[in-house]
Coordinates of C-alpha atoms and ligand atoms in Angstrom, one line a residue:
X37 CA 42.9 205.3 -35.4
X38 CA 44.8 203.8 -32.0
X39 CA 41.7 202.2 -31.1
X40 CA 41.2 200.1 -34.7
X41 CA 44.7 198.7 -32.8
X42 CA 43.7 198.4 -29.4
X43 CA 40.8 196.7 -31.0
X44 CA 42.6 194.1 -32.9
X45 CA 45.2 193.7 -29.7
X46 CA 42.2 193.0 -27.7
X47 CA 40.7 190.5 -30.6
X48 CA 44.4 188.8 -30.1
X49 CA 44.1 188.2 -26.5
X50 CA 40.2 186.9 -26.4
X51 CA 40.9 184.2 -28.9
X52 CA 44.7 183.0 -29.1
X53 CA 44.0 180.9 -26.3
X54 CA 41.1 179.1 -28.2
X55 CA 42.7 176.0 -29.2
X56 CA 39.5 174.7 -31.2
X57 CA 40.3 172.8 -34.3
X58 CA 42.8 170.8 -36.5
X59 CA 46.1 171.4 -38.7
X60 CA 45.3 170.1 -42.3
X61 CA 47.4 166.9 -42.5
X62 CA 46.9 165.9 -46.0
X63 CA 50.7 166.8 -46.4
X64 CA 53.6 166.8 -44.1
X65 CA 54.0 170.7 -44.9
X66 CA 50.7 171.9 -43.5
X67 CA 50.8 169.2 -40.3
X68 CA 54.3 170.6 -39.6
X69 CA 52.4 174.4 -38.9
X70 CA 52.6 175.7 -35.4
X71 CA 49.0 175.5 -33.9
X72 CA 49.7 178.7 -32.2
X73 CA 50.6 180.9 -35.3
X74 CA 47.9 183.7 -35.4
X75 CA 48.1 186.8 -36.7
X76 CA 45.8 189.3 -37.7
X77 CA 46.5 192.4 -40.5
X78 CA 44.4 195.5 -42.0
X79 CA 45.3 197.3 -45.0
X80 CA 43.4 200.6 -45.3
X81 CA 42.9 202.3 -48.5
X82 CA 44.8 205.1 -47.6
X83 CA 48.1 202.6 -47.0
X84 CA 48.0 202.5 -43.1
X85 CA 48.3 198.9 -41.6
X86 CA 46.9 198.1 -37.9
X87 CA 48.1 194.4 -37.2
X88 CA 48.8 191.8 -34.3
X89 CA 50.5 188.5 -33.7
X90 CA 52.3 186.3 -36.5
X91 CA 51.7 188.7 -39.3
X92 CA 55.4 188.0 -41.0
X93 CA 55.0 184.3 -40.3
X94 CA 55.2 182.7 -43.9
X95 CA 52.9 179.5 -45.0
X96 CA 51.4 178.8 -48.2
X97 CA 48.8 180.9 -49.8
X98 CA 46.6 177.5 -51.1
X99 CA 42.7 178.1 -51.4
X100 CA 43.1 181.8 -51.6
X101 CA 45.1 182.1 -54.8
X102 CA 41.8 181.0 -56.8
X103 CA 40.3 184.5 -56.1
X104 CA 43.6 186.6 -57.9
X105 CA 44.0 183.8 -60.5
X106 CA 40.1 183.7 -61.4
X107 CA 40.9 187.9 -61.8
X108 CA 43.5 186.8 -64.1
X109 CA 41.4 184.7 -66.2
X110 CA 38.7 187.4 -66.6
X111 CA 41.9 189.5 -68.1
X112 CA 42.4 187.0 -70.2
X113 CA 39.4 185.7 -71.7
X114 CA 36.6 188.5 -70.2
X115 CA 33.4 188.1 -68.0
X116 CA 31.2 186.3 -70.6
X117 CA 33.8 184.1 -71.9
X118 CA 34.7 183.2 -69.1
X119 CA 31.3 182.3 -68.0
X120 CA 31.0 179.5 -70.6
X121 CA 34.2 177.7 -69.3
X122 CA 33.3 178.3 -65.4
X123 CA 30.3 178.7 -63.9
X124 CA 29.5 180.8 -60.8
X125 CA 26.9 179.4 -59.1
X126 CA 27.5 177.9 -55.0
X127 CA 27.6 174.4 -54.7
X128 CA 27.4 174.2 -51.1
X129 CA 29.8 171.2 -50.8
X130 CA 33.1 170.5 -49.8
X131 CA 36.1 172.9 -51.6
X132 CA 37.3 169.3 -53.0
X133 CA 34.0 167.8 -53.6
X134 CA 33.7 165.6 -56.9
X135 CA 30.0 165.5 -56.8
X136 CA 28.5 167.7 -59.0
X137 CA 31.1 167.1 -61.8
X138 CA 28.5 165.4 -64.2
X139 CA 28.3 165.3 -67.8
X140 CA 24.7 167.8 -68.1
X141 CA 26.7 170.7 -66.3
X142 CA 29.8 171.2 -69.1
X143 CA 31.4 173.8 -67.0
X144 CA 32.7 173.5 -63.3
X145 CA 30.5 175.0 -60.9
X146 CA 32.4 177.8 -59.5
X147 CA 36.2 178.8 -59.8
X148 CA 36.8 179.1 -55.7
X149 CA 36.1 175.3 -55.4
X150 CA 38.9 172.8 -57.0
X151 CA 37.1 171.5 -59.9
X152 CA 36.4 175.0 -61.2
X153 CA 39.9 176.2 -59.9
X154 CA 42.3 173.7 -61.6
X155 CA 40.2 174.5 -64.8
X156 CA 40.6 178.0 -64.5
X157 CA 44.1 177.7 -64.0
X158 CA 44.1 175.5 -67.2
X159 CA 43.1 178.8 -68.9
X160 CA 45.7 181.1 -68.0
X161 CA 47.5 182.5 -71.2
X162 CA 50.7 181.9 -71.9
X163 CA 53.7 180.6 -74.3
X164 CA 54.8 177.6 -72.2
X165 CA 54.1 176.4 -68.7
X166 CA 56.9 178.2 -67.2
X167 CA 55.5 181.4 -69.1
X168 CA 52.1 180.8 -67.6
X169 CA 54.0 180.6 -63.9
X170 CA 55.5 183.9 -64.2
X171 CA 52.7 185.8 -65.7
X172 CA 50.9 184.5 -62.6
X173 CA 53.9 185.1 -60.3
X174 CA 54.0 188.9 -61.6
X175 CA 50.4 189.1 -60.9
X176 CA 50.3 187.9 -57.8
X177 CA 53.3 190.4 -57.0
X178 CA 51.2 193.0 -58.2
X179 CA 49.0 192.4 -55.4
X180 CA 51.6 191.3 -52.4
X181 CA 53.9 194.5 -53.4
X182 CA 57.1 192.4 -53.0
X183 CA 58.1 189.5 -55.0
X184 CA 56.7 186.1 -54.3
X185 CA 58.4 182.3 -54.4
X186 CA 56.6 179.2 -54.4
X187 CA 57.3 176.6 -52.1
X188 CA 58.8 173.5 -53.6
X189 CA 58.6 171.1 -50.6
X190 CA 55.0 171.8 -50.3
X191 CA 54.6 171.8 -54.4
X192 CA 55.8 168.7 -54.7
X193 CA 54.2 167.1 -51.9
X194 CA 50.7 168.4 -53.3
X195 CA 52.0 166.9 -56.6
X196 CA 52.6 163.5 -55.5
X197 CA 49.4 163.5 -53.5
X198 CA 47.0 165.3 -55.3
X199 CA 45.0 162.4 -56.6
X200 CA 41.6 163.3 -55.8
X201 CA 42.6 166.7 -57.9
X202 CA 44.0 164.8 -60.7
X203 CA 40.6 162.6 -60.8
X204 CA 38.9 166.0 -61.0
X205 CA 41.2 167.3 -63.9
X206 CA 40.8 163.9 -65.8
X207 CA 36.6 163.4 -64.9
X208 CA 36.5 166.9 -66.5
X209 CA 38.5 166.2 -69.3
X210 CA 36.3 163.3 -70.2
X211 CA 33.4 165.4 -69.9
X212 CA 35.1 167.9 -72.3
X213 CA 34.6 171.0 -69.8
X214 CA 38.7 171.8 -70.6
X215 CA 40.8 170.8 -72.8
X216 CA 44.7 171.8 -72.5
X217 CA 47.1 169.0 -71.4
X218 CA 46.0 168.7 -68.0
X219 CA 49.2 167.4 -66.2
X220 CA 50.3 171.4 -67.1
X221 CA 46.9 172.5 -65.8
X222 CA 48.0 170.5 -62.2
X223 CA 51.3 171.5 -62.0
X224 CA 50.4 175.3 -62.5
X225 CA 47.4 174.9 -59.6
X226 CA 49.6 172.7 -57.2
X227 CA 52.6 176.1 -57.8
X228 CA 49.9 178.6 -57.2
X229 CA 48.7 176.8 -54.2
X230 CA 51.9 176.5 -52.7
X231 CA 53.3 180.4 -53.0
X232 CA 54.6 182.0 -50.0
X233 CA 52.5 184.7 -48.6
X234 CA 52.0 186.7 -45.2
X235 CA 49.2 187.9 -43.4
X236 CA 50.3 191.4 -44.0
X237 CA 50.8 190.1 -47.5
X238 CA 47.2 189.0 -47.7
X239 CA 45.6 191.8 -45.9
X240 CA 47.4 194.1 -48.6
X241 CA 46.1 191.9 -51.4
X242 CA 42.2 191.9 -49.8
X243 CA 43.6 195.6 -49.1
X244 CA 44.0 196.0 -53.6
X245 CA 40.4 194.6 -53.9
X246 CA 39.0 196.9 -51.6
X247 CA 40.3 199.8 -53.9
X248 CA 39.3 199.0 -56.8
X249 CA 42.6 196.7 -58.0
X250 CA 45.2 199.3 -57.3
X251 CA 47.8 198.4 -54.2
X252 CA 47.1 201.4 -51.6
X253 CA 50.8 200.6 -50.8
X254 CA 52.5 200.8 -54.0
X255 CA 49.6 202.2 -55.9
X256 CA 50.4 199.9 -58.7
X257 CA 47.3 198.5 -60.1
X258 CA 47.1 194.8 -60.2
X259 CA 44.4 194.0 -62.0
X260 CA 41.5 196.2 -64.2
X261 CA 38.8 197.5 -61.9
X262 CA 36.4 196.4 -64.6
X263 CA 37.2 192.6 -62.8
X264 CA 37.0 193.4 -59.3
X265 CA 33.2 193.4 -59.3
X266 CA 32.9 189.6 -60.6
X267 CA 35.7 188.9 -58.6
X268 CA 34.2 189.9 -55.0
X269 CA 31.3 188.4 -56.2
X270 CA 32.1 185.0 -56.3
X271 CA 34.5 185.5 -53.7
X272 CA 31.0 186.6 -51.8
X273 CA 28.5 183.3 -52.7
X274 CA 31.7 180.9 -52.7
X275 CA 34.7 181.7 -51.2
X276 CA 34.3 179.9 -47.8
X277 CA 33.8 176.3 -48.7
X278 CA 30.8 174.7 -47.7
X279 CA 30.1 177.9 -45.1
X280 CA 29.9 180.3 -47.6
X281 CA 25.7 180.6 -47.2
X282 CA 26.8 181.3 -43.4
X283 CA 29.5 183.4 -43.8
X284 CA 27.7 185.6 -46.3
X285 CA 24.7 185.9 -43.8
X286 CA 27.0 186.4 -40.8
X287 CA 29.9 188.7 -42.0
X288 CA 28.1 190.1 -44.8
X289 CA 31.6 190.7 -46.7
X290 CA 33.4 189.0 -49.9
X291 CA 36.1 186.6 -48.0
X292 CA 38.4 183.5 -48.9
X293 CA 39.8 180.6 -46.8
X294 CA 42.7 178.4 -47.4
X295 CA 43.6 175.3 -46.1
X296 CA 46.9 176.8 -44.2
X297 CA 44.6 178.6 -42.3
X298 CA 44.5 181.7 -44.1
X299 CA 41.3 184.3 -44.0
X300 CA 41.5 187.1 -46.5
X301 CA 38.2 189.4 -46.9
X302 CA 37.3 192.3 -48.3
X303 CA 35.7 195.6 -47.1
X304 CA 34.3 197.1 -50.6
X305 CA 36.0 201.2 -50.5
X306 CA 37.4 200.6 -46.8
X307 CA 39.9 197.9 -46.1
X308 CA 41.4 194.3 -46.6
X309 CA 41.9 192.1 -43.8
X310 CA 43.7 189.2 -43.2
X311 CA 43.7 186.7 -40.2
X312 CA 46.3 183.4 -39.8
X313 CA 45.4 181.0 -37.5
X314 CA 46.2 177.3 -39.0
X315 CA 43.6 175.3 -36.8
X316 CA 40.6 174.3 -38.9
X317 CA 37.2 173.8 -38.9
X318 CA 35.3 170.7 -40.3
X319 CA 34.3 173.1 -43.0
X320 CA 38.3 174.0 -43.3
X321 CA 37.7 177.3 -42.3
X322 CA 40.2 178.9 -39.5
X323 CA 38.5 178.6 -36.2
X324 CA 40.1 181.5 -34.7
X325 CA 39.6 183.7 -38.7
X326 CA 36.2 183.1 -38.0
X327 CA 36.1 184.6 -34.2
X328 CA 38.2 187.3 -35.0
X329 CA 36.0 188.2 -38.7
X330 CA 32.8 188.0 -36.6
X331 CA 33.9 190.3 -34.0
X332 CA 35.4 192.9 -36.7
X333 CA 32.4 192.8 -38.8
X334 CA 30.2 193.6 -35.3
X335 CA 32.2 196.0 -34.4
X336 CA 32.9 198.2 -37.6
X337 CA 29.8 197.4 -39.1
X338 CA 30.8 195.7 -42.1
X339 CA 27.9 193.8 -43.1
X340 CA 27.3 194.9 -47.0
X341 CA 23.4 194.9 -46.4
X342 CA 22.3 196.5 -42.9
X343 CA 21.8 199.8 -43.7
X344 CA 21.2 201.1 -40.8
X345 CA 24.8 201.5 -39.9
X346 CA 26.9 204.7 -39.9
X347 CA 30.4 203.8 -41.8
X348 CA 33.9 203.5 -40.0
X349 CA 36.2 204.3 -43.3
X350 CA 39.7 203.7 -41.5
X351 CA 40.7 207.1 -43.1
X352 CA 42.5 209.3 -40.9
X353 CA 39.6 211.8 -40.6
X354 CA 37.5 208.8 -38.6
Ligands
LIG156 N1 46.1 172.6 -52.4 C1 44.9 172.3 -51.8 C2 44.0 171.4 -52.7 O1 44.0 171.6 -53.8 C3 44.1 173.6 -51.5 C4 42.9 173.4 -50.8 C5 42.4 174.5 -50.0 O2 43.1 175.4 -49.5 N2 41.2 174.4 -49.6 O3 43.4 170.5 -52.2

């Protein structure tokens, strides 16, 4: 498949001059990102990886680790359970929005914005909170392949700033939609925001999703295929903020942004993709992700619903 690679080295060149957006500066971590960090990954099914740019660059995973820890909750508590603690429906405002937090709603909207994150993270099993941080550690090294280490500069700084998170946490304490000690419930969302992670290591972990939960690199399985479903799901009506409508329209593909400038997506029984590009949209969405996802999805037909395409499966055999 040399021209999946010529394609993304071509993708590189169009857009890495496109200078469009902002860094987040809400901490010192995330304003100190090189602007011209972009990189661009696929996993196939079948283990092969095409990729461009800044693909070993580290930065933290933030926004996307709601998508493997809500995978981790359905493990722990199943679908319908689940359901009663966090909701699924879009809300169509801002990932850190406080607005529809009201008393009638008793359950978080949806677990790929804050509110419904930070209590889904609240529900992760476990002994004690550093028991809780290594069962989600190991889980997310199911999906990466390798191990993974959180950042403590960045966790700390998201501690000592996360205010309008902690308002969250205590609005939705008051309303009784969770009810473990919530300080633990912060400190375990501010560590999982603020783990280490590629955009090979992304494109891998979109790449695990893609194939039903099992690694195509290590063909370990990282989490039960029975959750994969729910999980692309909401990954599919919320995973891109306030854009998600858009995005679904556009791309037509189960995706996840993160405030480092992350883009991870999903191609259902084909590939995972990952793109890196730190400068953000008012939305918070990677200005150059988006280029690069809408040119892929053109290109190799991903759109879930337009039916008239033929299928590019990345398999050898293409
Ligand atoms: N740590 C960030 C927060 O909770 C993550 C936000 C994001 O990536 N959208 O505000």
């Amino acid at each position: 498949m040399a021209q999946v690679q010529e394609f993304l080295e071509q993708l590189y060149q169009e857009f890495k001059g496109n200078s469009e957006g902002r860094l987040a500066s809400y901490i010192p971590e995330l304003a100190r990102a090189n602007a011209d960090w972009f990189g661009i990954s696929m996993v196939t099914l079948d283990g092969r990886t095409y990729e461009v740019g800044d693909v070993a660059q580290k930065f933290t995973i933030q926004s996307i680790s709601k998508v493997f820890v809500y995978g981790m909750a359905l493990e722990d508590y199943g679908r319908e359970q689940l359901l009663k603690k966090v909701g699924v429906e879009p809300t169509g405002d801002p990932f850190n929005s406080l607005i529809r937090l009201d008393e009638d709603s008793k359950r978080p909207e949806n677990p790929m914005v804050n509110a419904g994150a930070i209590a889904t993270t609240g529900l992760i099993a476990g002994h004690d909170p550093a028991d809780r941080l290594n069962r989600l550690l190991s889980m997310l090294q199911r999906y990466v392949g390798s191990e993974v280490f959180v950042d403590v500069s960045t966790f700390m700084s998201e501690k000592s700033t996360g205010h309008r998170n902690r308002a969250m946490a205590h609005l939705m304490l008051n309303f009784g939609m969770i009810d473990q000690p919530i300080e633990e419930a912060l400190d375990l969302y501010f560590q999982q925001c603020s783990v280490l992670v590629t955009c090979h290591d992304l494109a891998v972990m979109a790449a695990t999703l893609a194939n039903q939960g099992v690694n195509p690199v290590t063909s370990t399985r990282a989490v039960g295929s029975e959750h994969v479903r729910d999980i692309l799901s909401v990954m599919y009506t919320c995973g891109m903020y306030n854009f998600a409508g858009e995005w679904a329209f556009r791309m037509g593909i189960p995706a996840k942004s993160g405030v480092s400038g992350g883009i991870l997506a999903v191609v259902p029984n084909r590939a995972g993709i990952a793109v890196f590009s730190p400068l953000l949209d008012s939305h918070g969405n990677s200005v150059r992700g988006l280029k690069v996802f809408e040119a892929l999805s053109k290109q190799y037909g991903f759109h879930l619903f337009d039916l008239s395409l033929g299928r590019c499966n990345f398999a050898s055999r293409d």
